[in-house]
GROMACS .gro file of C-alpha atoms in nm:
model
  208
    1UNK     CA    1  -1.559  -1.625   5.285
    2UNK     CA    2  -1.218  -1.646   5.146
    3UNK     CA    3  -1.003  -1.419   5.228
    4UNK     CA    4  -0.651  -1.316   5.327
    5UNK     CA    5  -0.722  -1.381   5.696
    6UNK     CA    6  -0.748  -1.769   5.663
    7UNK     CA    7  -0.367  -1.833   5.632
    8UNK     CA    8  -0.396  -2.176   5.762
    9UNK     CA    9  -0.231  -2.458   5.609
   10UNK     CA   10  -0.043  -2.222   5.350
   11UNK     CA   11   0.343  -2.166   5.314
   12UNK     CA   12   0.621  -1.925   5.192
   13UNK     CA   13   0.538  -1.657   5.453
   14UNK     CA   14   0.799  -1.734   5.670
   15UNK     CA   15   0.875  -1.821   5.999
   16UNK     CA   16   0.709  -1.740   6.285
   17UNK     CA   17   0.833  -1.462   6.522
   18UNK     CA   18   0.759  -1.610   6.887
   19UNK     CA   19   1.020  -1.468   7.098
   20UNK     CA   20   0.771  -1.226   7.325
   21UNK     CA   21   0.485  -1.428   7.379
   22UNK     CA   22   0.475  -1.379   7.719
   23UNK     CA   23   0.445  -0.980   7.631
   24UNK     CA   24   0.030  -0.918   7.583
   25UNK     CA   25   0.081  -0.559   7.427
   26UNK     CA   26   0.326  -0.366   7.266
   27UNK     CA   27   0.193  -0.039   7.325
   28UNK     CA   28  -0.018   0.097   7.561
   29UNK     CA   29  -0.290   0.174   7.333
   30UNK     CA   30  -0.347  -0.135   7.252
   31UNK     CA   31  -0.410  -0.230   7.640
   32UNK     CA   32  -0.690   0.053   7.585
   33UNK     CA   33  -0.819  -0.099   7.268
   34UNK     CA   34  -0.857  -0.429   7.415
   35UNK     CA   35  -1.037  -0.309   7.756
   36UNK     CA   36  -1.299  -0.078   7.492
   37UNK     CA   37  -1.356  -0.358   7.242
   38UNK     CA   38  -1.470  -0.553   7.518
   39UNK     CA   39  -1.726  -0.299   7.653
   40UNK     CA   40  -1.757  -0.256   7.242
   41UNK     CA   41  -1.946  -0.603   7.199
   42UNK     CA   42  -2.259  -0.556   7.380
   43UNK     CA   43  -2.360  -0.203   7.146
   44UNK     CA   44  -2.163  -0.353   6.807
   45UNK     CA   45  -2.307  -0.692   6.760
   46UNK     CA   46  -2.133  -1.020   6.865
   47UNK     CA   47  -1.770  -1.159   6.821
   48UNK     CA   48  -1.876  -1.291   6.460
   49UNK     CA   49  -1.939  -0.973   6.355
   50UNK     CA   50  -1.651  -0.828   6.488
   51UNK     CA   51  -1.461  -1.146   6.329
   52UNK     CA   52  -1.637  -1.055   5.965
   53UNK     CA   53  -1.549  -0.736   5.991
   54UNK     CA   54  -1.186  -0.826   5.989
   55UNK     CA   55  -1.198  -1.062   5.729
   56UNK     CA   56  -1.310  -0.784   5.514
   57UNK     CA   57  -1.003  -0.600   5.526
   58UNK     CA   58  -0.806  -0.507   5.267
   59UNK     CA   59  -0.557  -0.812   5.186
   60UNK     CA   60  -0.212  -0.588   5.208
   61UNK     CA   61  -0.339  -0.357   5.478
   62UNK     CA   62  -0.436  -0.691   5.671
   63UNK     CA   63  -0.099  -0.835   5.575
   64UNK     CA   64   0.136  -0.499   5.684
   65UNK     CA   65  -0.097  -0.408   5.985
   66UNK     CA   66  -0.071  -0.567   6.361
   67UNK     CA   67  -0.269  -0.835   6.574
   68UNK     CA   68  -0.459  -0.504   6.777
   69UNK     CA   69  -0.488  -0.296   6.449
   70UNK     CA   70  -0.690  -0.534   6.290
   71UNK     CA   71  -0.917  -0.509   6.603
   72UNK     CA   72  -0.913  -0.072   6.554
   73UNK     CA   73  -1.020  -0.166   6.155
   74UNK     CA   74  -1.287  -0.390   6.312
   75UNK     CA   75  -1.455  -0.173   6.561
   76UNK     CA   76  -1.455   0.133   6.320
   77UNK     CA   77  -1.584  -0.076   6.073
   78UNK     CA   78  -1.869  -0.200   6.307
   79UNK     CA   79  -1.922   0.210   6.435
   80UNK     CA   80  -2.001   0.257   6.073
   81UNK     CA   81  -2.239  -0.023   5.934
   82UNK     CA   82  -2.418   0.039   6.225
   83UNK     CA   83  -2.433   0.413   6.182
   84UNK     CA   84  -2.370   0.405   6.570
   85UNK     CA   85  -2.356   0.737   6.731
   86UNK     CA   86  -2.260   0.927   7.092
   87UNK     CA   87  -2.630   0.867   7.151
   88UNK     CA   88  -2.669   0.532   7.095
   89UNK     CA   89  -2.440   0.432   7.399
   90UNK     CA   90  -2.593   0.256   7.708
   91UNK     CA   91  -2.546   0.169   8.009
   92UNK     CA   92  -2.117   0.091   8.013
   93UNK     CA   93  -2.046  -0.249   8.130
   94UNK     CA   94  -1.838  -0.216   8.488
   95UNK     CA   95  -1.497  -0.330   8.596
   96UNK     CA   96  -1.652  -0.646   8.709
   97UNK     CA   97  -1.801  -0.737   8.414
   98UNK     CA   98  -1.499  -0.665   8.192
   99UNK     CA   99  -1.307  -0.880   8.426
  100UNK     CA  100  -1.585  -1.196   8.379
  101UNK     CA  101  -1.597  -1.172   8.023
  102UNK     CA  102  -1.226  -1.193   8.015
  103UNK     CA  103  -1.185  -1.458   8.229
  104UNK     CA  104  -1.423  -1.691   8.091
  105UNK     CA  105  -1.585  -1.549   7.752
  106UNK     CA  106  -1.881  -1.490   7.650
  107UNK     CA  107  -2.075  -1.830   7.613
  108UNK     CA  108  -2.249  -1.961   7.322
  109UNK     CA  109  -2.369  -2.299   7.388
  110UNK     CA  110  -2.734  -2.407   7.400
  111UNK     CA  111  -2.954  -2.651   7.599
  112UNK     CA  112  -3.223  -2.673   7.319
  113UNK     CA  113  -3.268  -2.964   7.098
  114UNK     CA  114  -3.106  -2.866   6.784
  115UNK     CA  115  -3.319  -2.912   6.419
  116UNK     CA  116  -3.001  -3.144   6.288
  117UNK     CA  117  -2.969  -3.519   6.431
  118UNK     CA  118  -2.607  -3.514   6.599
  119UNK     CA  119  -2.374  -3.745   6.387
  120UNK     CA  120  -2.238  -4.054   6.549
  121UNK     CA  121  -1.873  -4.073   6.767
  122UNK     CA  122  -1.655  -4.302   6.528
  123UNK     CA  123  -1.829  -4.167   6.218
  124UNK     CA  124  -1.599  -4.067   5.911
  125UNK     CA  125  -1.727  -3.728   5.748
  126UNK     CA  126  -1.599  -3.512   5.515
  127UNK     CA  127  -1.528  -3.093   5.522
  128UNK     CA  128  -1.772  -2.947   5.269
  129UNK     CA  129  -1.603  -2.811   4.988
  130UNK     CA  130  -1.793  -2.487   4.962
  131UNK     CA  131  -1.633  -2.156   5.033
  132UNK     CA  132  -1.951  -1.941   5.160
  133UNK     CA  133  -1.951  -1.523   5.092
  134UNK     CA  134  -2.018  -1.433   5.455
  135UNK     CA  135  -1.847  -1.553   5.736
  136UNK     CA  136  -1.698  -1.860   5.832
  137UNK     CA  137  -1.520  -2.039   6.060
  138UNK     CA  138  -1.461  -2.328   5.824
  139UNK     CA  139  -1.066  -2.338   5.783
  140UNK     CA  140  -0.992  -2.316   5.385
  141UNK     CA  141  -0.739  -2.570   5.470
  142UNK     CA  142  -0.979  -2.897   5.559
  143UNK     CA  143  -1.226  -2.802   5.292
  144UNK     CA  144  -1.285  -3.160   5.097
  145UNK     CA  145  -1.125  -3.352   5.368
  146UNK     CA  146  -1.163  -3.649   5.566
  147UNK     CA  147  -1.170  -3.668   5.894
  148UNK     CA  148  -1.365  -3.863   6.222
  149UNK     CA  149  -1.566  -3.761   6.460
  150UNK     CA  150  -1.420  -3.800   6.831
  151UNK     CA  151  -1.647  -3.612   7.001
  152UNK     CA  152  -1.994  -3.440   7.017
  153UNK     CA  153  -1.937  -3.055   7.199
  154UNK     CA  154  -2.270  -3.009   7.264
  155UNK     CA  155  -2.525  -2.756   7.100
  156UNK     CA  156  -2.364  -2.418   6.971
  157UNK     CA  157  -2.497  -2.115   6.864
  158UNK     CA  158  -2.406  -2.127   6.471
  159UNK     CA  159  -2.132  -1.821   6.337
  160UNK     CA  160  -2.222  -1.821   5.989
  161UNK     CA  161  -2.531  -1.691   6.077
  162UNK     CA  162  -2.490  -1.482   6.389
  163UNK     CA  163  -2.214  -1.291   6.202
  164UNK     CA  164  -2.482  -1.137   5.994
  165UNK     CA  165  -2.799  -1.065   6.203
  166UNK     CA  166  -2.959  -1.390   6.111
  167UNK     CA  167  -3.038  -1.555   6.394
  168UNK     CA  168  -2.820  -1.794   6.664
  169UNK     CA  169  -2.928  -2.125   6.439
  170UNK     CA  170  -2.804  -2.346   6.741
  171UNK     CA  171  -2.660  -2.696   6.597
  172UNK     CA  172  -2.440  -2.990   6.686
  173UNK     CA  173  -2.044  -2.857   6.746
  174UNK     CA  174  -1.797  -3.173   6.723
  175UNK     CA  175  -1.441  -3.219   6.713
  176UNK     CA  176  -1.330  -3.392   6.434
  177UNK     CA  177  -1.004  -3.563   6.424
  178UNK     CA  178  -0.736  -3.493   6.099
  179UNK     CA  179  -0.466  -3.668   6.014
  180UNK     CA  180  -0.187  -3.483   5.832
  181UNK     CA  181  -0.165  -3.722   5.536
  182UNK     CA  182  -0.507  -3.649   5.480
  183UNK     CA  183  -0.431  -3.251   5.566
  184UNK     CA  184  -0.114  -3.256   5.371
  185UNK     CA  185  -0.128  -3.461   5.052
  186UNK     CA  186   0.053  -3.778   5.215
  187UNK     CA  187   0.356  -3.494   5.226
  188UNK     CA  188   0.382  -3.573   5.619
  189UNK     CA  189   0.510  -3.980   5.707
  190UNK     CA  190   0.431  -3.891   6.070
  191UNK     CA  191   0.111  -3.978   6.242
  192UNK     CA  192   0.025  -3.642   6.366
  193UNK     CA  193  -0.330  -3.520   6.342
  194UNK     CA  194  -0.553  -3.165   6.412
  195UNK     CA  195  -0.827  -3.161   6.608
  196UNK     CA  196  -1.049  -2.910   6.500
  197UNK     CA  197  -1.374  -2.815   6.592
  198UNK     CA  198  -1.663  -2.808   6.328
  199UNK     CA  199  -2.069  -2.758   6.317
  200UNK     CA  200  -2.294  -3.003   6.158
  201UNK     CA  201  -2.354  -2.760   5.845
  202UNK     CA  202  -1.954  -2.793   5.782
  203UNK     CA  203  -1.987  -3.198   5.728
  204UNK     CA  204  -2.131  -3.451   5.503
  205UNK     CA  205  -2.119  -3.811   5.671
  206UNK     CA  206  -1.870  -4.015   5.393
  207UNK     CA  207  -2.037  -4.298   5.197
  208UNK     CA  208  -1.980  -4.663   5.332
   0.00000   0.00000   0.00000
């Protein structure tokens, strides 16, 4: 979907305040809120439901609110389209596990044979255009561009439909290579590029 969340790409909201990145959280609470949401994931659905539910936030509570109170909106918001109650809790994930799934994350990649052919390494594609109502994790900023394809990830569980209780539609993940005059309008003379990593549904292979 579109929505106030996908600020990629965009400009005139200033710079960039990086000065305590090496400080994790502000306030204790939010060390709390990050150790629940965690044991949260299991009973609430998975991360792209908990992503979805974000992107659903109001636009100027999104925009005035912090990194950790979008995650409070999120879990509430989860607690109630699940109509989850004190009863409906299970068995609490340990220490251990908390301390697994933060170290390495939960994984979503597949060893079955996806439906979709993978697309060729060297092939140019382009970022479909379309701008889905559910969730997403094409960047609004790519849509319509070219780019190639450098490498084939594997086979990944798909977001768009995860998000939404339809199934883990497993498909081809690649990283696609970007270059900013393609990104930017020819605005940027340099030769940088973004890598960015996209599913098969996200592409159409460019005509010869």
């Amino acid at each position: 979907m579109n929505g106030i969340h996908d600020l990629g790409g965009l400009q005139c909201f200033g710079k960039i305040d990086n000065k305590d990145v090496d400080v994790k959280f502000v306030d204790d609470w939010e060390r709390r809120l990050f150790a629940s949401t965690l044991c949260s994931f299991g009973a609430l659905g998975p991360i792209d439901a908990f992503r979805h539910a974000i992107e659903k936030m109001d636009p100027v509570h999104y925009l005035s609110s912090s990194y950790y109170e979008h995650w409070l909106e999120a879990v509430e918001a989860r607690i109630k389209e699940l109509n989850f109650t004190q009863s409906d809790i299970g068995v609490p994930l340990t220490p251990t596990d908390i301390e697994s799934i933060v170290a390495t994350g939960a994984h979503y990649a597949r060893e079955s044979v996806p439906e979709n052919e993978p697309l060729a390494v060297g092939l140019e594609v382009r970022a479909l255009p379309h701008s889905p109502e559910g969730h997403t994790r094409l960047p609004n900023y790519i849509k319509g561009k070219k780019g190639i394809i450098t490498e084939l990830r594997g086979t990944f569980v798909f977001p768009d439909t995860l998000a939404h209780g339809l199934g883990e539609c497993e498909q081809p993940l690649y990283s696609v290579r970007f270059s900013s005059r393609e990104l930017w309008a020819g605005r940027d003379p340099t030769n940088d590029a973004v890598h960015i990593d996209l599913w098969h549904s996200y592409l159409e292979v460019c005509d010869v």
